[in-house]
Amino acid sequence: MRELLEKRVEALREEFHAGQEMLASLDAKRTDLQQTLLRISGAVQVLEELLQDPTTEPTPTSATP
């Protein structure tokens, strides 16, 4: 009986550790996504401001051949 309980405890510890690793990975992905969304939001804001200014004439960002 004791051996069975010890095996179960070990299995649960492994599951717990795997869950912690998965949570850490998801937290890192969430942080990356938040940073990406912040950059996109800033770009949208700049472009909207440019669109509202009738004197602003967009310039190409790359050279044309």
GROMACS .gro file of N, CA, C and O in nm:
model
  260
    1MET      N    1   0.082  -0.119   0.000
    1MET     CA    2   0.000   0.000   0.000
    1MET      C    3   0.087   0.126   0.000
    1MET      O    4   0.060   0.219  -0.074
    2ARG      N    5   0.192   0.126   0.081
    2ARG     CA    6   0.280   0.242   0.090
    2ARG      C    7   0.348   0.268  -0.045
    2ARG      O    8   0.361   0.383  -0.087
    3GLU      N    9   0.391   0.162  -0.111
    3GLU     CA   10   0.457   0.177  -0.241
    3GLU      C   11   0.363   0.240  -0.343
    3GLU      O   12   0.403   0.325  -0.422
    4LEU      N   13   0.237   0.201  -0.340
    4LEU     CA   14   0.137   0.258  -0.430
    4LEU      C   15   0.120   0.407  -0.404
    4LEU      O   16   0.114   0.488  -0.499
    5LEU      N   17   0.114   0.446  -0.277
    5LEU     CA   18   0.099   0.587  -0.242
    5LEU      C   19   0.222   0.668  -0.285
    5LEU      O   20   0.209   0.780  -0.335
    6GLU      N   21   0.341   0.611  -0.267
    6GLU     CA   22   0.462   0.680  -0.308
    6GLU      C   23   0.467   0.701  -0.459
    6GLU      O   24   0.508   0.808  -0.507
    7LYS      N   25   0.423   0.602  -0.534
    7LYS     CA   26   0.419   0.615  -0.680
    7LYS      C   27   0.320   0.724  -0.722
    7LYS      O   28   0.345   0.801  -0.814
    8ARG      N   29   0.208   0.728  -0.653
    8ARG     CA   30   0.106   0.829  -0.685
    8ARG      C   31   0.158   0.969  -0.654
    8ARG      O   32   0.136   1.063  -0.732
    9VAL      N   33   0.225   0.984  -0.540
    9VAL     CA   34   0.283   1.113  -0.503
    9VAL      C   35   0.384   1.156  -0.609
    9VAL      O   36   0.386   1.272  -0.652
   10GLU      N   37   0.468   1.066  -0.653
   10GLU     CA   38   0.569   1.099  -0.754
   10GLU      C   39   0.501   1.139  -0.885
   10GLU      O   40   0.544   1.235  -0.950
   11ALA      N   41   0.398   1.068  -0.925
   11ALA     CA   42   0.327   1.101  -1.049
   11ALA      C   43   0.264   1.241  -1.038
   11ALA      O   44   0.271   1.320  -1.134
   12LEU      N   45   0.205   1.271  -0.923
   12LEU     CA   46   0.144   1.402  -0.905
   12LEU      C   47   0.249   1.513  -0.904
   12LEU      O   48   0.226   1.622  -0.957
   13ARG      N   49   0.364   1.487  -0.846
   13ARG     CA   50   0.472   1.586  -0.847
   13ARG      C   51   0.519   1.615  -0.990
   13ARG      O   52   0.546   1.729  -1.025
   14GLU      N   53   0.530   1.510  -1.070
   14GLU     CA   54   0.569   1.528  -1.210
   14GLU      C   55   0.466   1.610  -1.286
   14GLU      O   56   0.500   1.699  -1.364
   15GLU      N   57   0.338   1.580  -1.264
   15GLU     CA   58   0.231   1.656  -1.328
   15GLU      C   59   0.236   1.802  -1.285
   15GLU      O   60   0.217   1.893  -1.366
   16PHE      N   61   0.258   1.824  -1.156
   16PHE     CA   62   0.265   1.959  -1.103
   16PHE      C   63   0.380   2.036  -1.167
   16PHE      O   64   0.365   2.151  -1.210
   17HIS      N   65   0.495   1.973  -1.176
   17HIS     CA   66   0.613   2.036  -1.237
   17HIS      C   67   0.586   2.069  -1.385
   17HIS      O   68   0.619   2.178  -1.432
   18ALA      N   69   0.525   1.977  -1.456
   18ALA     CA   70   0.491   2.001  -1.597
   18ALA      C   71   0.393   2.118  -1.609
   18ALA      O   72   0.406   2.202  -1.700
   19GLY      N   73   0.298   2.125  -1.519
   19GLY     CA   74   0.202   2.235  -1.520
   19GLY      C   75   0.269   2.369  -1.493
   19GLY      O   76   0.236   2.470  -1.557
   20GLN      N   77   0.365   2.370  -1.402
   20GLN     CA   78   0.438   2.493  -1.373
   20GLN      C   79   0.518   2.539  -1.495
   20GLN      O   80   0.522   2.659  -1.526
   21GLU      N   81   0.581   2.446  -1.564
   21GLU     CA   82   0.657   2.480  -1.684
   21GLU      C   83   0.565   2.535  -1.793
   21GLU      O   84   0.597   2.632  -1.861
   22MET      N   85   0.449   2.474  -1.809
   22MET     CA   86   0.354   2.519  -1.909
   22MET      C   87   0.304   2.659  -1.875
   22MET      O   88   0.292   2.745  -1.963
   23LEU      N   89   0.276   2.684  -1.749
   23LEU     CA   90   0.229   2.816  -1.706
   23LEU      C   91   0.335   2.922  -1.730
   23LEU      O   92   0.306   3.032  -1.778
   24ALA      N   93   0.461   2.891  -1.703
   24ALA     CA   94   0.570   2.985  -1.727
   24ALA      C   95   0.581   3.016  -1.877
   24ALA      O   96   0.602   3.132  -1.915
   25SER      N   97   0.565   2.914  -1.960
   25SER     CA   98   0.571   2.935  -2.104
   25SER      C   99   0.456   3.024  -2.150
   25SER      O  100   0.476   3.116  -2.232
   26LEU      N  101   0.338   3.000  -2.101
   26LEU     CA  102   0.222   3.081  -2.138
   26LEU      C  103   0.238   3.225  -2.090
   26LEU      O  104   0.200   3.319  -2.161
   27ASP      N  105   0.294   3.245  -1.972
   27ASP     CA  106   0.319   3.380  -1.921
   27ASP      C  107   0.415   3.455  -2.012
   27ASP      O  108   0.396   3.573  -2.041
   28ALA      N  109   0.519   3.387  -2.059
   28ALA     CA  110   0.616   3.449  -2.149
   28ALA      C  111   0.550   3.486  -2.282
   28ALA      O  112   0.571   3.595  -2.336
   29LYS      N  113   0.467   3.398  -2.334
   29LYS     CA  114   0.396   3.426  -2.459
   29LYS      C  115   0.301   3.543  -2.441
   29LYS      O  116   0.286   3.627  -2.530
   30ARG      N  117   0.234   3.549  -2.327
   30ARG     CA  118   0.142   3.659  -2.299
   30ARG      C  119   0.216   3.792  -2.297
   30ARG      O  120   0.170   3.891  -2.354
   31THR      N  121   0.332   3.793  -2.232
   31THR     CA  122   0.412   3.915  -2.225
   31THR      C  123   0.454   3.959  -2.364
   31THR      O  124   0.444   4.077  -2.399
   32ASP      N  125   0.500   3.864  -2.446
   32ASP     CA  126   0.540   3.897  -2.583
   32ASP      C  127   0.422   3.953  -2.663
   32ASP      O  128   0.436   4.050  -2.738
   33LEU      N  129   0.307   3.892  -2.647
   33LEU     CA  130   0.189   3.937  -2.720
   33LEU      C  131   0.146   4.076  -2.674
   33LEU      O  132   0.109   4.160  -2.757
   34GLN      N  133   0.154   4.103  -2.544
   34GLN     CA  134   0.120   4.236  -2.494
   34GLN      C  135   0.212   4.342  -2.553
   34GLN      O  136   0.167   4.450  -2.591
   35GLN      N  137   0.341   4.311  -2.564
   35GLN     CA  138   0.436   4.406  -2.622
   35GLN      C  139   0.407   4.428  -2.770
   35GLN      O  140   0.413   4.541  -2.819
   36THR      N  141   0.373   4.322  -2.841
   36THR     CA  142   0.339   4.334  -2.982
   36THR      C  143   0.215   4.421  -3.000
   36THR      O  144   0.211   4.509  -3.086
   37LEU      N  145   0.113   4.397  -2.918
   37LEU     CA  146  -0.010   4.475  -2.927
   37LEU      C  147   0.016   4.622  -2.895
   37LEU      O  148  -0.044   4.712  -2.956
   38LEU      N  149   0.104   4.648  -2.801
   38LEU     CA  150   0.138   4.786  -2.766
   38LEU      C  151   0.205   4.857  -2.885
   38LEU      O  152   0.173   4.971  -2.917
   39ARG      N  153   0.296   4.787  -2.952
   39ARG     CA  154   0.362   4.845  -3.070
   39ARG      C  155   0.260   4.871  -3.182
   39ARG      O  156   0.262   4.975  -3.247
   40ILE      N  157   0.171   4.777  -3.204
   40ILE     CA  158   0.069   4.793  -3.308
   40ILE      C  159  -0.022   4.910  -3.274
   40ILE      O  160  -0.055   4.992  -3.361
   41SER      N  161  -0.060   4.920  -3.149
   41SER     CA  162  -0.146   5.030  -3.105
   41SER      C  163  -0.078   5.164  -3.129
   41SER      O  164  -0.143   5.260  -3.175
   42GLY      N  165   0.050   5.172  -3.100
   42GLY     CA  166   0.124   5.296  -3.124
   42GLY      C  167   0.129   5.329  -3.272
   42GLY      O  168   0.113   5.446  -3.311
   43ALA      N  169   0.151   5.229  -3.356
   43ALA     CA  170   0.155   5.253  -3.500
   43ALA      C  171   0.020   5.299  -3.552
   43ALA      O  172   0.013   5.392  -3.634
   44VAL      N  173  -0.086   5.239  -3.503
   44VAL     CA  174  -0.221   5.280  -3.544
   44VAL      C  175  -0.246   5.426  -3.505
   44VAL      O  176  -0.297   5.505  -3.583
   45GLN      N  177  -0.206   5.461  -3.384
   45GLN     CA  178  -0.227   5.597  -3.336
   45GLN      C  179  -0.152   5.698  -3.423
   45GLN      O  180  -0.207   5.801  -3.462
   46VAL      N  181  -0.027   5.668  -3.457
   46VAL     CA  182   0.051   5.759  -3.541
   46VAL      C  183  -0.014   5.774  -3.678
   46VAL      O  184  -0.029   5.886  -3.730
   47LEU      N  185  -0.054   5.663  -3.737
   47LEU     CA  186  -0.117   5.669  -3.870
   47LEU      C  187  -0.249   5.745  -3.867
   47LEU      O  188  -0.280   5.822  -3.959
   48GLU      N  189  -0.327   5.725  -3.762
   48GLU     CA  190  -0.454   5.798  -3.750
   48GLU      C  191  -0.429   5.948  -3.738
   48GLU      O  192  -0.501   6.029  -3.795
   49GLU      N  193  -0.326   5.985  -3.662
   49GLU     CA  194  -0.292   6.127  -3.649
   49GLU      C  195  -0.248   6.185  -3.782
   49GLU      O  196  -0.282   6.298  -3.816
   50LEU      N  197  -0.171   6.109  -3.859
   50LEU     CA  198  -0.130   6.155  -3.991
   50LEU      C  199  -0.250   6.172  -4.084
   50LEU      O  200  -0.255   6.266  -4.163
   51LEU      N  201  -0.345   6.081  -4.075
   51LEU     CA  202  -0.464   6.090  -4.159
   51LEU      C  203  -0.551   6.211  -4.123
   51LEU      O  204  -0.620   6.267  -4.208
   52GLN      N  205  -0.548   6.253  -3.998
   52GLN     CA  206  -0.630   6.366  -3.954
   52GLN      C  207  -0.569   6.500  -3.993
   52GLN      O  208  -0.638   6.601  -3.999
   53ASP      N  209  -0.440   6.504  -4.022
   53ASP     CA  210  -0.371   6.627  -4.058
   53ASP      C  211  -0.373   6.641  -4.210
   53ASP      O  212  -0.300   6.572  -4.281
   54PRO      N  213  -0.454   6.734  -4.264
   54PRO     CA  214  -0.466   6.745  -4.410
   54PRO      C  215  -0.338   6.797  -4.477
   54PRO      O  216  -0.321   6.782  -4.597
   55THR      N  217  -0.248   6.856  -4.401
   55THR     CA  218  -0.125   6.909  -4.460
   55THR      C  219  -0.016   6.802  -4.472
   55THR      O  220   0.085   6.823  -4.536
   56THR      N  221  -0.038   6.689  -4.409
   56THR     CA  222   0.062   6.583  -4.412
   56THR      C  223   0.049   6.503  -4.541
   56THR      O  224  -0.058   6.452  -4.572
   57GLU      N  225   0.156   6.496  -4.613
   57GLU     CA  226   0.161   6.415  -4.735
   57GLU      C  227   0.251   6.297  -4.708
   57GLU      O  228   0.369   6.313  -4.677
   58PRO      N  229   0.199   6.175  -4.711
   58PRO     CA  230   0.282   6.058  -4.681
   58PRO      C  231   0.399   6.048  -4.777
   58PRO      O  232   0.388   6.077  -4.896
   59THR      N  233   0.513   6.004  -4.723
   59THR     CA  234   0.631   5.981  -4.806
   59THR      C  235   0.657   5.832  -4.809
   59THR      O  236   0.636   5.762  -4.710
   60PRO      N  237   0.705   5.783  -4.924
   60PRO     CA  238   0.734   5.639  -4.934
   60PRO      C  239   0.845   5.600  -4.837
   60PRO      O  240   0.939   5.675  -4.815
   61THR      N  241   0.833   5.480  -4.781
   61THR     CA  242   0.935   5.432  -4.688
   61THR      C  243   1.044   5.357  -4.758
   61THR      O  244   1.148   5.329  -4.702
   62SER      N  245   1.023   5.321  -4.882
   62SER     CA  246   1.126   5.251  -4.959
   62SER      C  247   1.143   5.318  -5.094
   62SER      O  248   1.050   5.379  -5.147
   63ALA      N  249   1.261   5.305  -5.150
   63ALA     CA  250   1.289   5.367  -5.279
   63ALA      C  251   1.219   5.290  -5.390
   63ALA      O  252   1.213   5.168  -5.389
   64THR      N  253   1.168   5.363  -5.485
   64THR     CA  254   1.104   5.299  -5.601
   64THR      C  255   1.203   5.296  -5.716
   64THR      O  256   1.277   5.391  -5.736
   65PRO      N  257   1.203   5.190  -5.794
   65PRO     CA  258   1.301   5.177  -5.905
   65PRO      C  259   1.272   5.270  -6.019
   65PRO      O  260   1.176   5.322  -6.044
   0.00000   0.00000   0.00000
